[in-house]
XYZ file of C-alpha atoms in Angstrom:
261
model
C 121.533 137.685 87.046
C 119.185 135.894 84.614
C 118.634 132.240 84.791
C 120.705 131.375 81.949
C 123.479 133.804 83.623
C 122.734 131.213 86.617
C 123.217 128.374 84.772
C 126.751 129.354 83.065
C 128.018 130.268 86.135
C 127.229 126.990 87.835
C 128.806 125.210 84.876
C 131.965 127.025 84.628
C 132.075 126.983 88.496
C 132.274 122.866 88.362
C 134.042 122.890 85.656
C 136.912 124.603 86.956
C 136.909 122.585 90.564
C 138.870 119.987 88.796
C 141.578 119.652 86.083
C 140.477 116.966 84.379
C 137.238 118.749 83.059
C 139.611 121.221 81.358
C 138.511 120.171 77.662
C 134.904 119.920 78.213
C 133.114 122.589 76.389
C 129.786 124.339 77.036
C 127.201 123.460 74.982
C 125.251 126.049 72.964
C 121.572 124.477 73.692
C 120.233 125.223 77.126
C 118.831 121.618 76.966
C 122.122 120.519 76.654
C 123.530 123.108 79.290
C 120.960 121.759 82.214
C 122.279 117.945 81.229
C 126.209 119.228 81.933
C 125.226 120.982 84.653
C 123.360 117.634 86.477
C 126.001 115.857 85.441
C 128.423 118.011 86.850
C 126.423 118.063 89.989
C 125.979 114.174 89.978
C 129.341 113.213 89.880
C 130.734 116.105 92.492
C 132.060 114.150 95.969
C 131.015 116.128 98.931
C 133.358 118.452 99.744
C 133.174 122.691 100.762
C 131.732 124.871 98.844
C 131.694 128.548 97.918
C 128.300 130.371 99.529
C 128.661 132.194 96.130
C 128.109 129.286 94.186
C 125.459 127.734 97.100
C 123.768 131.076 96.764
C 123.626 131.136 93.248
C 122.550 127.691 93.000
C 119.957 127.903 95.176
C 118.419 130.615 93.386
C 118.368 128.881 90.027
C 117.300 125.386 91.522
C 114.144 127.989 93.221
C 113.054 129.337 89.981
C 113.545 125.576 87.993
C 111.727 124.010 90.430
C 108.832 126.247 91.342
C 107.747 125.463 87.233
C 106.413 122.308 87.915
C 104.979 122.514 91.858
C 102.050 120.188 92.634
C 100.017 120.890 95.976
C 98.781 118.037 98.066
C 95.379 119.760 98.016
C 95.297 119.372 93.856
C 94.890 115.714 94.548
C 91.921 113.528 95.159
C 92.347 110.851 98.171
C 91.533 107.596 97.083
C 90.715 106.427 100.774
C 90.256 109.019 103.762
C 93.984 110.909 103.976
C 95.429 108.098 101.596
C 96.665 109.439 97.979
C 97.430 107.746 94.879
C 99.778 110.100 92.373
C 101.417 109.339 89.193
C 104.066 112.024 88.794
C 107.448 113.506 89.597
C 108.143 113.012 93.488
C 110.614 115.968 93.269
C 107.509 118.722 92.190
C 105.672 117.767 95.549
C 104.448 120.652 98.127
C 104.331 118.234 100.686
C 106.013 117.531 104.213
C 108.334 114.756 103.521
C 109.083 112.924 100.980
C 111.098 109.378 100.854
C 114.032 108.955 98.485
C 115.078 105.268 97.523
C 118.443 105.487 98.233
C 121.534 102.870 98.590
C 123.721 101.754 101.651
C 126.571 104.399 100.917
C 123.563 107.104 101.347
C 125.240 109.432 99.090
C 122.740 109.951 96.173
C 123.457 108.519 92.747
C 126.755 109.282 90.856
C 125.928 108.136 87.327
C 125.387 111.821 85.541
C 121.441 111.922 84.984
C 120.563 108.666 85.573
C 117.027 107.880 85.736
C 117.018 106.437 89.338
C 114.569 108.516 92.118
C 117.956 109.080 93.864
C 119.586 110.480 91.600
C 116.729 113.239 90.511
C 115.815 114.151 94.286
C 119.898 114.970 94.812
C 119.538 117.107 91.080
C 116.915 119.216 92.388
C 117.697 119.556 95.982
C 121.054 120.796 95.331
C 124.451 119.685 96.483
C 123.471 120.569 99.983
C 121.375 117.240 100.037
C 124.592 115.259 99.778
C 126.969 117.179 101.962
C 124.390 116.593 104.796
C 124.361 112.807 103.770
C 127.697 112.861 104.023
C 127.808 114.295 107.166
C 125.497 111.764 108.773
C 127.393 109.114 107.460
C 130.774 110.276 108.544
C 129.051 110.083 112.174
C 127.651 106.583 111.477
C 130.798 105.104 110.049
C 129.408 101.992 108.520
C 126.914 102.027 105.596
C 123.012 102.332 106.345
C 121.739 99.228 106.731
C 118.964 97.499 104.629
C 115.332 98.541 106.221
C 116.393 101.631 107.834
C 116.313 105.568 107.334
C 117.515 108.686 107.809
C 115.604 112.274 107.256
C 117.639 115.137 105.775
C 116.672 118.439 105.047
C 114.925 118.918 101.374
C 116.669 122.569 100.381
C 115.374 123.563 97.329
C 112.991 120.917 96.371
C 109.484 121.886 97.273
C 108.939 119.186 100.675
C 109.988 120.090 103.605
C 112.307 116.960 104.296
C 113.500 113.851 102.605
C 113.633 110.398 104.127
C 116.259 107.848 102.725
C 115.647 104.321 103.048
C 117.465 101.642 101.827
C 115.728 99.254 100.266
C 116.507 95.042 99.488
C 118.127 94.128 96.251
C 116.606 91.483 94.787
C 119.521 89.139 92.755
C 117.350 85.885 91.958
C 114.453 84.503 93.961
C 112.415 86.693 96.364
C 113.429 85.270 99.895
C 110.994 86.150 102.640
C 113.288 88.252 104.668
C 113.484 90.318 101.541
C 109.644 91.149 102.143
C 109.989 91.529 105.548
C 112.785 94.255 104.846
C 110.963 96.008 102.487
C 108.301 96.307 105.254
C 111.055 97.355 107.519
C 111.806 100.329 104.945
C 107.820 101.582 105.168
C 107.882 101.351 108.831
C 110.922 102.770 109.307
C 110.176 106.195 107.711
C 107.088 106.336 109.162
C 108.730 106.338 112.771
C 110.812 109.343 111.190
C 108.125 111.286 109.902
C 106.204 110.679 113.153
C 109.013 111.709 115.084
C 109.507 115.206 113.381
C 105.876 115.886 113.370
C 105.289 115.453 109.596
C 101.972 115.699 108.443
C 101.935 114.425 105.119
C 104.360 112.400 103.809
C 105.047 110.788 99.956
C 106.360 107.162 99.597
C 108.066 106.082 96.101
C 108.151 102.684 95.004
C 111.215 101.428 97.291
C 113.116 98.472 95.574
C 111.237 98.178 92.599
C 113.314 99.179 89.140
C 116.797 99.091 89.876
C 116.491 96.855 93.051
C 114.735 94.552 90.759
C 111.904 93.865 93.666
C 108.773 92.315 92.067
C 106.239 95.403 91.296
C 103.310 93.371 92.413
C 104.472 92.328 95.820
C 106.253 95.882 96.413
C 102.937 97.459 96.131
C 101.156 94.837 98.396
C 103.506 95.030 100.943
C 103.598 98.997 100.700
C 99.837 99.462 101.034
C 99.565 96.668 103.781
C 102.291 97.862 105.579
C 101.704 101.763 105.544
C 97.749 101.168 106.528
C 98.440 99.023 109.462
C 100.978 101.171 110.847
C 98.920 103.909 110.625
C 96.155 102.294 112.268
C 98.182 100.765 114.940
C 99.590 104.367 115.866
C 96.570 105.872 115.269
C 97.814 108.405 112.985
C 96.329 110.965 110.979
C 99.175 111.780 108.854
C 98.280 112.137 104.935
C 99.930 109.462 102.667
C 100.686 109.547 99.010
C 101.491 106.751 97.359
C 103.586 107.904 94.073
C 104.193 106.040 91.112
C 105.648 106.700 87.608
C 105.059 103.702 86.021
C 101.265 102.791 84.454
C 101.627 99.176 86.166
C 102.562 100.281 89.202
C 99.639 102.290 89.183
C 97.220 99.735 88.400
C 98.518 97.972 90.967
C 98.031 100.300 94.156
C 94.748 101.638 92.867
C 93.408 97.621 93.110
C 94.836 97.335 96.026
C 93.732 100.625 97.753
C 90.002 100.124 96.121
C 89.646 97.021 97.673
C 86.716 96.620 100.176
C 88.628 95.537 102.738
C 89.627 97.157 106.354
C 93.504 97.443 107.436
């Protein structure tokens, strides 16, 4: 089966899952076909799926994901064991990546949304949502802000995904918001060390959709991670992964400052 044949198979399978999709036409453009597949995966509820679908999905995503791999050895440290990298976190070959999740912990259901939660679930495959759903069924309640859960990464080039729920800023930034964001970083480090991860990439938790001010978020991220690694005498390598130039400049300034943590 070619990659194009896999793509069409996956689309047709997901369309046939629901009668409400019966009028969906598969576009001729491969770009639009990929958008349709992503949309169908994004909105799919966590429910059983056939082994055939998973095998074809996994082969398809494996081929797609390997086109854009970035290994840790390609990055240059800005401090010993500390990296700053602007790029797509889903392409990193690393032990763990951090996902900015919401309290439901099931990924983003908005078709082709630009958030990191959507991207991670898309390129990991639908098994990630299934594992998250199982975790939440056992927990019964939603994930508290400032805490984290670890799952497999499935078709991503990383080994694990650590999902953390950051604070949502509605109006003014409060001290409790800052404390909760710091707790996100510590919770992720706790899980990474517990599972013997040697490297971990952090996204800019709570910025963007959650409206945490970028400058304060960067300061909390760097200070908390550096101090926690030092306190725990951990040699885990950490990547501060950013997507926007404003965040790159903020982290660069903080990490290049002549200060001890």
